[in-house]
Coordinates of C-alpha atoms and ligand atoms in Angstrom, one line a residue:
X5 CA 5.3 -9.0 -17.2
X6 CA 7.2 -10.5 -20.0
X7 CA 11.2 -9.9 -20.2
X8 CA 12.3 -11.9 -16.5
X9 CA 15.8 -12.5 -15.5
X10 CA 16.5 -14.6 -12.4
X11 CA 19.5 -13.4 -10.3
X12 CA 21.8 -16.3 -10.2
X13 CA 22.6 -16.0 -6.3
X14 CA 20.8 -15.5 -3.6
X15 CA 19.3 -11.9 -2.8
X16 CA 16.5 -11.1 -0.9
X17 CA 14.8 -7.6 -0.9
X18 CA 14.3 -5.4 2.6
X19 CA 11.4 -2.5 2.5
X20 CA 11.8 -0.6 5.5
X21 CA 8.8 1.9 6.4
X22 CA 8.1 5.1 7.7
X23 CA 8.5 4.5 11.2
X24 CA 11.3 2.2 10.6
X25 CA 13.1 5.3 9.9
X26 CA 11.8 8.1 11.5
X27 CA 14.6 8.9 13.5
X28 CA 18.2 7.9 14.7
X29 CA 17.3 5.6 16.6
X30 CA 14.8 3.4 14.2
X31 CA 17.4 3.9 11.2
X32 CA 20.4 2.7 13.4
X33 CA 17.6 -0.5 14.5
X34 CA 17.1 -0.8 10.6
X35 CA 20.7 -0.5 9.7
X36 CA 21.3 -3.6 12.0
X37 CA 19.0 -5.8 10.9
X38 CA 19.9 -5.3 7.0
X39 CA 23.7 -5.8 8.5
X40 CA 22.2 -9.2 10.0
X41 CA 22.1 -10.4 6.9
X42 CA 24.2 -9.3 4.8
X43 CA 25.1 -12.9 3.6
X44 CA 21.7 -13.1 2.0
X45 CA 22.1 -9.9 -0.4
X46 CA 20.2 -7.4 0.6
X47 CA 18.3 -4.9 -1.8
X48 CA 17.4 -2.4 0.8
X49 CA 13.7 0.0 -0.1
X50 CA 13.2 2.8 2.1
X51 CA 10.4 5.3 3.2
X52 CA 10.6 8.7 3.9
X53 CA 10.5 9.2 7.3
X54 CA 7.0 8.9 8.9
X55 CA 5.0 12.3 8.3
X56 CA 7.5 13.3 5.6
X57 CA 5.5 12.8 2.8
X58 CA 2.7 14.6 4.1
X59 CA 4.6 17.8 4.9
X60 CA 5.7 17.8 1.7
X61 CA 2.5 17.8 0.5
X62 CA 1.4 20.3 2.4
X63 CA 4.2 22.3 1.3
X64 CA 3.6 21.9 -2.0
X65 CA -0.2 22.8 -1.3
X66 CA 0.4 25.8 0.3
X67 CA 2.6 27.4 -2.4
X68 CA 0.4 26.6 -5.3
X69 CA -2.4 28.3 -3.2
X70 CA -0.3 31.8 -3.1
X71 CA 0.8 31.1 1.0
X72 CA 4.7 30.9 0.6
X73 CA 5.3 31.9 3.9
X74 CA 3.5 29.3 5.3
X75 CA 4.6 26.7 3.0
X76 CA 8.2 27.9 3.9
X77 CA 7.2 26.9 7.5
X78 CA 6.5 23.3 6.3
X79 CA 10.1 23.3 4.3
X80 CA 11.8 24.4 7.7
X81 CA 10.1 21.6 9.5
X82 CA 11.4 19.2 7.1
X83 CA 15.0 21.0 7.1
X84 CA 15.0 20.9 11.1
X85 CA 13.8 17.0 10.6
X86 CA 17.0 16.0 8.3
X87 CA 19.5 18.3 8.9
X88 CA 20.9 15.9 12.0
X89 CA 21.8 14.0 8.6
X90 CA 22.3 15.8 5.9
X91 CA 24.5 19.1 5.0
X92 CA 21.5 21.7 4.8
X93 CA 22.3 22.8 1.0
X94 CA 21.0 19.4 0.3
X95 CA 17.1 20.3 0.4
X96 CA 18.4 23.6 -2.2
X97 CA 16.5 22.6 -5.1
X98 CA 13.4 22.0 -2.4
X99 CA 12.9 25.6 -1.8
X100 CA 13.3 26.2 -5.3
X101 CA 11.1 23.8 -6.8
X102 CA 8.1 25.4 -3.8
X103 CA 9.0 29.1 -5.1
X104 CA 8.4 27.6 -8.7
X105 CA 5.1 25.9 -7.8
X106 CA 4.4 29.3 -5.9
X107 CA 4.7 31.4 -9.3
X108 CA 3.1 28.8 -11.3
X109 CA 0.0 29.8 -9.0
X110 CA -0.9 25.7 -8.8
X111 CA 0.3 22.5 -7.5
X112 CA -0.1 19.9 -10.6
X113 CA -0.1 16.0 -10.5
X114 CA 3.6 16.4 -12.0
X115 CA 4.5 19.0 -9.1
X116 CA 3.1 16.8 -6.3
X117 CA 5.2 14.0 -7.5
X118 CA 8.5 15.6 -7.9
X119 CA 7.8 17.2 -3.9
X120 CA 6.7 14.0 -2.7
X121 CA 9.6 11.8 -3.8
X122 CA 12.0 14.0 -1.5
X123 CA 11.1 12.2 0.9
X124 CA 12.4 8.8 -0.3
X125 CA 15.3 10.6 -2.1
X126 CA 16.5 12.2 1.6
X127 CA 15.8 9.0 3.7
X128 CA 17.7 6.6 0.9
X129 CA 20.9 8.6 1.1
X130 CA 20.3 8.9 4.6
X131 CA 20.2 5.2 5.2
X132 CA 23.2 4.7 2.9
X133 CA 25.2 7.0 4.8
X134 CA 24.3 5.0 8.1
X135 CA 25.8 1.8 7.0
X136 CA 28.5 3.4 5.3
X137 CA 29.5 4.7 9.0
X138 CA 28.8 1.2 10.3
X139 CA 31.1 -0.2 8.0
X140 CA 29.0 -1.2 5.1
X141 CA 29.8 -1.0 1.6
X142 CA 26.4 0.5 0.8
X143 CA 25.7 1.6 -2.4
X144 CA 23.1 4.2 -3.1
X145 CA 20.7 3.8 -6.1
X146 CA 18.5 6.4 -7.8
X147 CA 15.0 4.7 -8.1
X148 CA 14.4 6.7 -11.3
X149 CA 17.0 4.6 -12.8
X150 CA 15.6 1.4 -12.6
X151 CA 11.6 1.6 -12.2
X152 CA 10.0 2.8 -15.4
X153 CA 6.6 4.1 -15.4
X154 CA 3.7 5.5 -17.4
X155 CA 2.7 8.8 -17.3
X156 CA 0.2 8.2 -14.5
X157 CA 1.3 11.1 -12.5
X158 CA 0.1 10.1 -8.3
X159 CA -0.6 6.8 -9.2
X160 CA 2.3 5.5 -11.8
X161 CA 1.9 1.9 -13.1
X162 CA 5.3 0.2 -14.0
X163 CA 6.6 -0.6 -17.5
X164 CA 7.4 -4.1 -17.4
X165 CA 10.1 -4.9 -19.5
X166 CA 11.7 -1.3 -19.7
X167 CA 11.9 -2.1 -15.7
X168 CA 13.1 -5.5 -15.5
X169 CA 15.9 -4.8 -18.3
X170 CA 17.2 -1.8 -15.8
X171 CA 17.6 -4.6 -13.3
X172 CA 19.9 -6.8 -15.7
X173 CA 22.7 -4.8 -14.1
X174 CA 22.1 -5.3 -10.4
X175 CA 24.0 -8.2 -9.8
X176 CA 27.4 -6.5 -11.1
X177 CA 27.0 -4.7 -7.5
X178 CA 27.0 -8.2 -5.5
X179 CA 29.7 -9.3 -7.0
X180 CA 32.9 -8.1 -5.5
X181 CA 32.2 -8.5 -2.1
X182 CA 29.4 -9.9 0.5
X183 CA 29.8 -6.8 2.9
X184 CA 27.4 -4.3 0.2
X185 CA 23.8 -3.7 0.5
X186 CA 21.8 -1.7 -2.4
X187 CA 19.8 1.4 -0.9
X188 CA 17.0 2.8 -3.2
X189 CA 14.1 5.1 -2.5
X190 CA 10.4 3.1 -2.5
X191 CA 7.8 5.0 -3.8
X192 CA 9.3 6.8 -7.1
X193 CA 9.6 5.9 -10.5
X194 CA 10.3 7.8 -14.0
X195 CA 8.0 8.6 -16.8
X196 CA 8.9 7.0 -20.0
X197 CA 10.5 9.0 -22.5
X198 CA 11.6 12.3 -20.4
X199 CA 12.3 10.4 -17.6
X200 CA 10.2 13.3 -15.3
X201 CA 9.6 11.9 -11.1
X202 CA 6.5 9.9 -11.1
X203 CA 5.0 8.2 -7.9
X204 CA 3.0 5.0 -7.4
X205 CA 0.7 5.8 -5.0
X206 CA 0.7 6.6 -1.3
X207 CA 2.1 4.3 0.6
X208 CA 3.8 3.0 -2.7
X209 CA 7.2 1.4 -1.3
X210 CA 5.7 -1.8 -0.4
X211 CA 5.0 -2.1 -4.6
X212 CA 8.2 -0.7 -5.2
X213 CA 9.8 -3.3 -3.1
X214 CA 7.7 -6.2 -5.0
X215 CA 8.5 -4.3 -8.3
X216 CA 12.7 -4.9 -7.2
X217 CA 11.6 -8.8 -6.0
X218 CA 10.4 -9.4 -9.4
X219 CA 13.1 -8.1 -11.7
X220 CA 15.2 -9.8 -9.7
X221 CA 14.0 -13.1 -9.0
X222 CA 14.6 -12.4 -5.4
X223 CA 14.1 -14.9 -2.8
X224 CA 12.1 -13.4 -0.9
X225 CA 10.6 -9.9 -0.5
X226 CA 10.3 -8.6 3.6
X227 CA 8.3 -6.0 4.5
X228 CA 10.2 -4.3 7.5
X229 CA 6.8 -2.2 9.6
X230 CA 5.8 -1.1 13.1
X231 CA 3.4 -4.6 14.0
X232 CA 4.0 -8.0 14.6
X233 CA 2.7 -9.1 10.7
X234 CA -0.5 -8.9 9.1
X235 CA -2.5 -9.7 12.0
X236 CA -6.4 -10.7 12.5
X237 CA -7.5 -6.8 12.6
X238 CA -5.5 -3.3 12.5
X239 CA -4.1 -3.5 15.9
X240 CA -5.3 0.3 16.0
X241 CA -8.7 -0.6 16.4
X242 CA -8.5 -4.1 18.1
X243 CA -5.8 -3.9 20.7
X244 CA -5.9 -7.7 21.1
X245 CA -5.5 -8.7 17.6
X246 CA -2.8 -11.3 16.9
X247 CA -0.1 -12.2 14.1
X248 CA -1.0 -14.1 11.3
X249 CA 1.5 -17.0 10.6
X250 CA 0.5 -17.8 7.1
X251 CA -1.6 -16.5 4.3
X252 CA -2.2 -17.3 0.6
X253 CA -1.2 -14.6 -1.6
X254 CA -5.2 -14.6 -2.0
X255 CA -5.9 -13.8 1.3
X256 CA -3.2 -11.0 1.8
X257 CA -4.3 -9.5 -1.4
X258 CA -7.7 -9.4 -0.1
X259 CA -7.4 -7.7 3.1
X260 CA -4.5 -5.2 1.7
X261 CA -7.3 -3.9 -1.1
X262 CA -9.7 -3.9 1.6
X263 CA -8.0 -1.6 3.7
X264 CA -5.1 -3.5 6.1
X265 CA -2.8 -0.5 5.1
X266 CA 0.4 -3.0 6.3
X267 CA 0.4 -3.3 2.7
X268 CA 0.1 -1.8 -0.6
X269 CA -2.8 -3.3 -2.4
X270 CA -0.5 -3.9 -5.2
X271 CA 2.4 -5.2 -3.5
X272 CA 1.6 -8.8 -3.8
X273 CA 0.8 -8.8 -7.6
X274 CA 4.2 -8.8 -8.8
X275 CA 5.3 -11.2 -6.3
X276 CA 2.5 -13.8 -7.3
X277 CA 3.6 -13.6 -10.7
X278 CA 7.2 -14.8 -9.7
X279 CA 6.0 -17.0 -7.0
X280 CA 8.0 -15.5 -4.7
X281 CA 7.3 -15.3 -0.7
X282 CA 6.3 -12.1 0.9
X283 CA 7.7 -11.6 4.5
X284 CA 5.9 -8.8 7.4
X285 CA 8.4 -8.3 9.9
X286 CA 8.5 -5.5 12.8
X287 CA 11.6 -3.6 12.7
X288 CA 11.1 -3.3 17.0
X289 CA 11.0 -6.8 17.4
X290 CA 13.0 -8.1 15.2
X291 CA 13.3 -11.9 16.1
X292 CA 9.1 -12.1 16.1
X293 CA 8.1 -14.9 13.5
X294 CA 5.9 -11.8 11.7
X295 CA 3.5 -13.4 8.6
X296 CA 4.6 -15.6 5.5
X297 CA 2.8 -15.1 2.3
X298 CA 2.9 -17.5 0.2
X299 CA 1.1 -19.4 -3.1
X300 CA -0.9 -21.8 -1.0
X301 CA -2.9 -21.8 1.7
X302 CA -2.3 -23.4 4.7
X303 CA -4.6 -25.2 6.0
X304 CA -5.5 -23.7 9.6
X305 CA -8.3 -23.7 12.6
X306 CA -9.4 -20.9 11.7
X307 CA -11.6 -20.3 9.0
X308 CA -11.4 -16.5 9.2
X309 CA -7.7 -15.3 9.2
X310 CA -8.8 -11.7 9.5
X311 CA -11.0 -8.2 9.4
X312 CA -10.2 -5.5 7.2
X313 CA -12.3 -2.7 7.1
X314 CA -12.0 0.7 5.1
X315 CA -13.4 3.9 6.7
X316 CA -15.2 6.8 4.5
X317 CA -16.6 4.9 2.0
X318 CA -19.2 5.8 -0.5
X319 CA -22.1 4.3 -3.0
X320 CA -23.6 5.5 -5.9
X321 CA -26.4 4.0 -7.2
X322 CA -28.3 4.8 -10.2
X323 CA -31.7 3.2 -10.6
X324 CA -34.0 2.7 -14.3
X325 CA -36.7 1.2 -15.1
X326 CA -34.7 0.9 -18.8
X327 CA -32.5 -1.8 -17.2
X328 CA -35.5 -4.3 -17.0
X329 CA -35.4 -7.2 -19.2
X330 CA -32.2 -5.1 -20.9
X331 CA -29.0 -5.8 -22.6
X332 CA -26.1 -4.2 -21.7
X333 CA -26.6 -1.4 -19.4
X334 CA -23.9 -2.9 -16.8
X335 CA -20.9 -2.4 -20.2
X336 CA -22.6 1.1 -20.6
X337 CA -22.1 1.9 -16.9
X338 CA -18.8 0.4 -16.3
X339 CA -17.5 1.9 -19.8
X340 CA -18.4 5.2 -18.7
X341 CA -16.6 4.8 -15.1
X342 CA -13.6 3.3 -16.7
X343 CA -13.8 6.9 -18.9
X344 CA -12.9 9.0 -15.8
X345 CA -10.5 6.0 -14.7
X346 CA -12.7 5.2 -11.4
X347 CA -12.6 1.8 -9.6
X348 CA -14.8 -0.2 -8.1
X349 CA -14.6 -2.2 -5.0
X350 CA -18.2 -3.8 -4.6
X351 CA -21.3 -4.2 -6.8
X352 CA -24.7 -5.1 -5.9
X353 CA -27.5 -4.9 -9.1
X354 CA -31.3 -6.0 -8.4
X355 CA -33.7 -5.8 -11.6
X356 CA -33.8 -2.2 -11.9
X357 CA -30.8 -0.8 -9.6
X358 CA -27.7 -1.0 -9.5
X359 CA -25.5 0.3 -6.8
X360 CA -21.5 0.1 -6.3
X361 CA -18.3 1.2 -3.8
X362 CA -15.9 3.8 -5.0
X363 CA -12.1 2.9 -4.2
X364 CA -11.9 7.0 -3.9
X365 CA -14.6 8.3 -1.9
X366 CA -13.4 11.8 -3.1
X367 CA -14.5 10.7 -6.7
X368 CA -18.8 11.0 -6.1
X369 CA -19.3 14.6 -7.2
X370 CA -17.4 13.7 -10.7
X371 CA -19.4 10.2 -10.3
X372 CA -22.7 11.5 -10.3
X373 CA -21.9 14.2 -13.2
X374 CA -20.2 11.9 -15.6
X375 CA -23.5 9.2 -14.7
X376 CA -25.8 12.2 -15.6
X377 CA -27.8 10.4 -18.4
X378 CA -31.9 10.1 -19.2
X379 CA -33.6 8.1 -17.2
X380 CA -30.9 7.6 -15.1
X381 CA -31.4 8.4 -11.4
X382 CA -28.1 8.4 -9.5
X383 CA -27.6 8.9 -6.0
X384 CA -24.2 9.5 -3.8
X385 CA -24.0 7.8 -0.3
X386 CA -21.4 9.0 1.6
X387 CA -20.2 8.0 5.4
X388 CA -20.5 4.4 5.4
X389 CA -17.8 2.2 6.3
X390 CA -16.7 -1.2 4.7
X391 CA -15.7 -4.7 6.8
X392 CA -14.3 -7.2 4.9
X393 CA -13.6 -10.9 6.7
X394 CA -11.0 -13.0 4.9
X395 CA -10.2 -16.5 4.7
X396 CA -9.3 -19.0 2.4
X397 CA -12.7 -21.0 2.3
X398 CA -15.0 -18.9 3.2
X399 CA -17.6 -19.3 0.5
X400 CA -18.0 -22.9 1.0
X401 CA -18.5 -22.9 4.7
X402 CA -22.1 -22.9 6.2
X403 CA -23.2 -20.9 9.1
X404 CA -20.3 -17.7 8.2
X405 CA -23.1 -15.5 7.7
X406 CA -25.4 -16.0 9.9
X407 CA -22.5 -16.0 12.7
X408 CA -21.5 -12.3 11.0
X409 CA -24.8 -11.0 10.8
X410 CA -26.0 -12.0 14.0
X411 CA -23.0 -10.9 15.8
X412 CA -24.4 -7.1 14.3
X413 CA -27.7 -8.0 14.4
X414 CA -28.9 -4.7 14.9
X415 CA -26.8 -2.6 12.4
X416 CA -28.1 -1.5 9.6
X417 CA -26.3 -3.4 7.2
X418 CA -26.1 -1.3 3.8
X419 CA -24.7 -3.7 1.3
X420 CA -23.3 -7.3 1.3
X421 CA -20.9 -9.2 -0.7
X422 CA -20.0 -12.3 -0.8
X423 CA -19.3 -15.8 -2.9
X424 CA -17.9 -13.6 -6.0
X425 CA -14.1 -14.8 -4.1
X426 CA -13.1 -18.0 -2.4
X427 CA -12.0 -15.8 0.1
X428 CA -13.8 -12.6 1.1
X429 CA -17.7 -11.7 2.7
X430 CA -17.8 -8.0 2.9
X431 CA -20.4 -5.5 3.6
X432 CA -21.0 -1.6 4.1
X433 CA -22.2 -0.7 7.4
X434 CA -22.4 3.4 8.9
X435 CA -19.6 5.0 9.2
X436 CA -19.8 5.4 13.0
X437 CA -20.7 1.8 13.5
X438 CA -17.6 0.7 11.7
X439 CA -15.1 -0.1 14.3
X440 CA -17.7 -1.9 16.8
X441 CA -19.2 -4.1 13.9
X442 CA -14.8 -4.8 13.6
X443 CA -15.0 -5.4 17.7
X444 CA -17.6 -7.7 17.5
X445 CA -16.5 -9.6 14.4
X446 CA -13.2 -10.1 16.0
X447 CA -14.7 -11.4 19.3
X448 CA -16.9 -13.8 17.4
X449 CA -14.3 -15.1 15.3
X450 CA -11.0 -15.1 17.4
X451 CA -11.9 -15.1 21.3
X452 CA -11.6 -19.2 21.6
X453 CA -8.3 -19.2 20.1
X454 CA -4.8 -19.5 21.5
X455 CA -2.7 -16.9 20.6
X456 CA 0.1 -19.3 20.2
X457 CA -0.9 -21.1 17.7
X458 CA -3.1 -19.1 15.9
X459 CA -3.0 -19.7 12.2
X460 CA 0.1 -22.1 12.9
X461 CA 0.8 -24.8 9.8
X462 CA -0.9 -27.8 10.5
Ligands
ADP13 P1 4.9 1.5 7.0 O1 5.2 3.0 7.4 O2 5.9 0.6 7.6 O3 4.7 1.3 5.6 P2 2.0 1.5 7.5 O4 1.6 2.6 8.5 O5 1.8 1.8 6.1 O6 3.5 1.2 7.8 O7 1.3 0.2 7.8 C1 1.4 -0.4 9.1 C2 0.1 -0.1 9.8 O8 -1.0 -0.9 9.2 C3 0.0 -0.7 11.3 O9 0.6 0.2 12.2 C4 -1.5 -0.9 11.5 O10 -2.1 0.1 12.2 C5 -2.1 -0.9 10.1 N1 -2.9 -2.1 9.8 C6 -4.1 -2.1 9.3 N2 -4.6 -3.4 9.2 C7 -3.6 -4.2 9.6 C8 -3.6 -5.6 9.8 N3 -4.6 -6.4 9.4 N4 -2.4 -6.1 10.3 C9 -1.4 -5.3 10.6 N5 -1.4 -4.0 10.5 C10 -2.5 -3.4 10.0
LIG14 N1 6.3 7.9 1.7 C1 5.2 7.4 0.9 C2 3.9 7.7 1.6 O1 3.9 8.2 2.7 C3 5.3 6.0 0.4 C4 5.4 5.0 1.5 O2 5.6 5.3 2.7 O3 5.3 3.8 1.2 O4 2.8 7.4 1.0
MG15 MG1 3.0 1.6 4.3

């Protein structure tokens, strides 16, 4: 991240999410709260509305497989969904783009990312339009203007200092007046050199909104969601979990690549690099404290902050006698995964095995086959589930693991890590035992608490 201009007054950038927007009544909620602070400058990031993306998606699917009619069904749904907004000509190009994918016979990386970033494109006018009516001098920016990608299609990394020079002329926009907010779509980028729709990723409008923070030298990046702030385990699974005050940029990074979908695993890298404070808010409850994430830890009661856990997650493990004593067979095998552009979460090698966690379960088939070497045995593992407790020192503190173990003590526990981070234990367990291990980590670790001041500064 070289090139780096810092905006000379204040500005602060507002992601609102899915369900932030998914109807009237959550934009004009939405609206308000950008409108609260208007003062501060808002750079507003918006979702599609919740479920949009994956309609489109669908859509997409469907024509590429030969089933236009039935793609045409999703395309009505989605006209029905924004037509209480938007003139109906507006989705034209939509339907043509599906009849094009529907001759082409397939639905291609490129395809799937020009459907998909309809979604943000429709909700970002949308929103603009709302403040407009409520008095707002909102300006509407295409995210393809300013975020420059590679050529990743589904899962676009940004150019740096194309990007950040794009930003250079943001602040002309503040300057006339403090009643205008910028509205761009999250998610969507543009290739370099043609410029063609790229995507960063599902649920990629958290990074886009840490992408905006950066080139701007914002003062602070807000995530506007549907919870209270990163809390102490997906409120979905444990219906007492609580808000998190604080957490180190370590710590939120930790739990958001171990599966706490609040945010985008990638959102806070951008924002660590600028040092700049990250923000979860709930758009229903709008005066809650939510989380801060910032640089340091705070020092708090708790030692664990929180449990993330992923669901559907698979090992491989190949296993030769060749690796005794040898040099080099780890580089071999992590040369030939970084070949097909697989990731790893965890690794565990003992003198003749090793065995690690694919970040896309969906990847083992091509795994195994691209592994397919003499005297290699590889196996696929699929159905397990990964738990992941975070907090800021956990690898110095005695007793954590014999407090996490024994709290499952009769799960078959597949594979552990832990001590490789300040900040993370983790460990594979069944997939159908995934969400009771998360029950019972989260009564061992939070039940003598006080809600209050859980994870309070101090
Ligand atoms: P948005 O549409 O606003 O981007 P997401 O659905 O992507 O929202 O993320 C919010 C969801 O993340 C919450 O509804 C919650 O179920 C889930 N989640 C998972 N882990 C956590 C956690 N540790 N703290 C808060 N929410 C979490
Ligand atoms: N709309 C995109 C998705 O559903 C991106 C996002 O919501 O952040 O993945
Ligand atoms: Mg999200």
């Amino acid at each position: 991240m070289g090139c780096f201009f810092a905006f000379g007054g204040k500005m602060i950038v507002m992601k609102f999410g899915g369900t932030s927007v998914e109807d009237t009544a959550a934009i004009d909620r939405s609206c308000r709260i950008v409108i609260e602070r208007l003062h501060r400058q808002p750079f507003v990031v918006v979702s599609a509305m919740a479920g949009v993306t994956n309609d489109l998606l669908e859509a997409g699917r469907l024509a590429g497989s030969g089933k236009i009619s039935e793609s045409l069904e999703f395309f009505e749904r989605l006209e029905r969904r924004h037509e209480e907004f938007l003139p109906k000509g507006d989705l034209t190009n939509l339907l043509g783009l599906l009849h094009w994918i529907n001759e082409a016979g397939e639905f291609s990386p490129r395809a799937q990312d020009s459907v998909a970033a309809w979604g943000e494109d429709l909700c970002s006018e949308i929103f603009a339009r709302a403040l407009r009516r409520l008095g707002i001098e909102a300006i509407h920016i295409d995210a393809r203007d300013f975020i420059v990608t590679d050529r990743n299609f589904g899962n676009a990394r940004p150019l740096w200092d194309k990007t950040f020079k794009k930003f250079q002329i943001i602040p002309e926009f503040f300057k006339e007046t403090n009643r205008t907010a910028l509205v761009m779509g999250g998610f969507i980028g543009s290739a370099v050199e043609d410029g063609e729709t790229t995507t960063l990723g599902r649920g990629g409008s958290d990074y886009s909104a840490a992408i905006v923070g950066a080139a701007m030298g914002a003062e602070e990046i807000q995530i506007w969601t549907d919870v209270d702030g990163m809390m102490t385990a997906d409120p979905k699974i444990v219906s007492t979990a609580r808000t998190i005050r604080c957490l180190s940029f370590a710590e939120a990074s930790e739990l958001a690549s171990f599966g706490a979908k609040v945010l985008h695993p990638r959102t806070l890298e951008p924002a660590m690099d600028k040092n700049i404070p990250v923000y979860v808010f709930n758009s229903r409850n709008p005066g809650g404290a939510g989380t801060r994430i910032t640089r340091d830890a705070v020092p708090c009661q708790n030692i664990v902050k929180s449990i993330a856990c992923k669901r559907d997650v698979s090992v491989i493990t190949v296993e030769t006698s060749r690796m005794l004593k040898a040099v080099g067979f780890l580089g071999k095998l992590f040369t030939i995964l970084e070949s097909i552009g697989v990731s790893v979460d965890m690794v565990a090698t003992s003198e003749v095995s090793v065995s690690f966690t694919l970040d896309d379960s969906s990847k083992g088939p091509q795994v195994l086959d691209a592994l397919r070497r003499p005297h290699w045995a590889v196996s696929l593992e699929n159905n397990l589930g990964l738990a992941c407790l975070v907090g800021n020192d956990l690898k110095w503190t005695p007793g954590i693991a014999a407090r996490v173990f024994g709290s499952i003590r009769e799960f078959h526990v597949r594979m552990i890590s832990h001590g490789a981070s300040m900040t993370n234990l983790a460990f594979l367990v069944r997939r159908q035992q995934l969400e009771e291990a998360v029950h019972r980590l989260h009564s061992e670790f939070f039940s003598e608490f006080d809600p209050k001041v859980f994870a309070e500064p101090g």
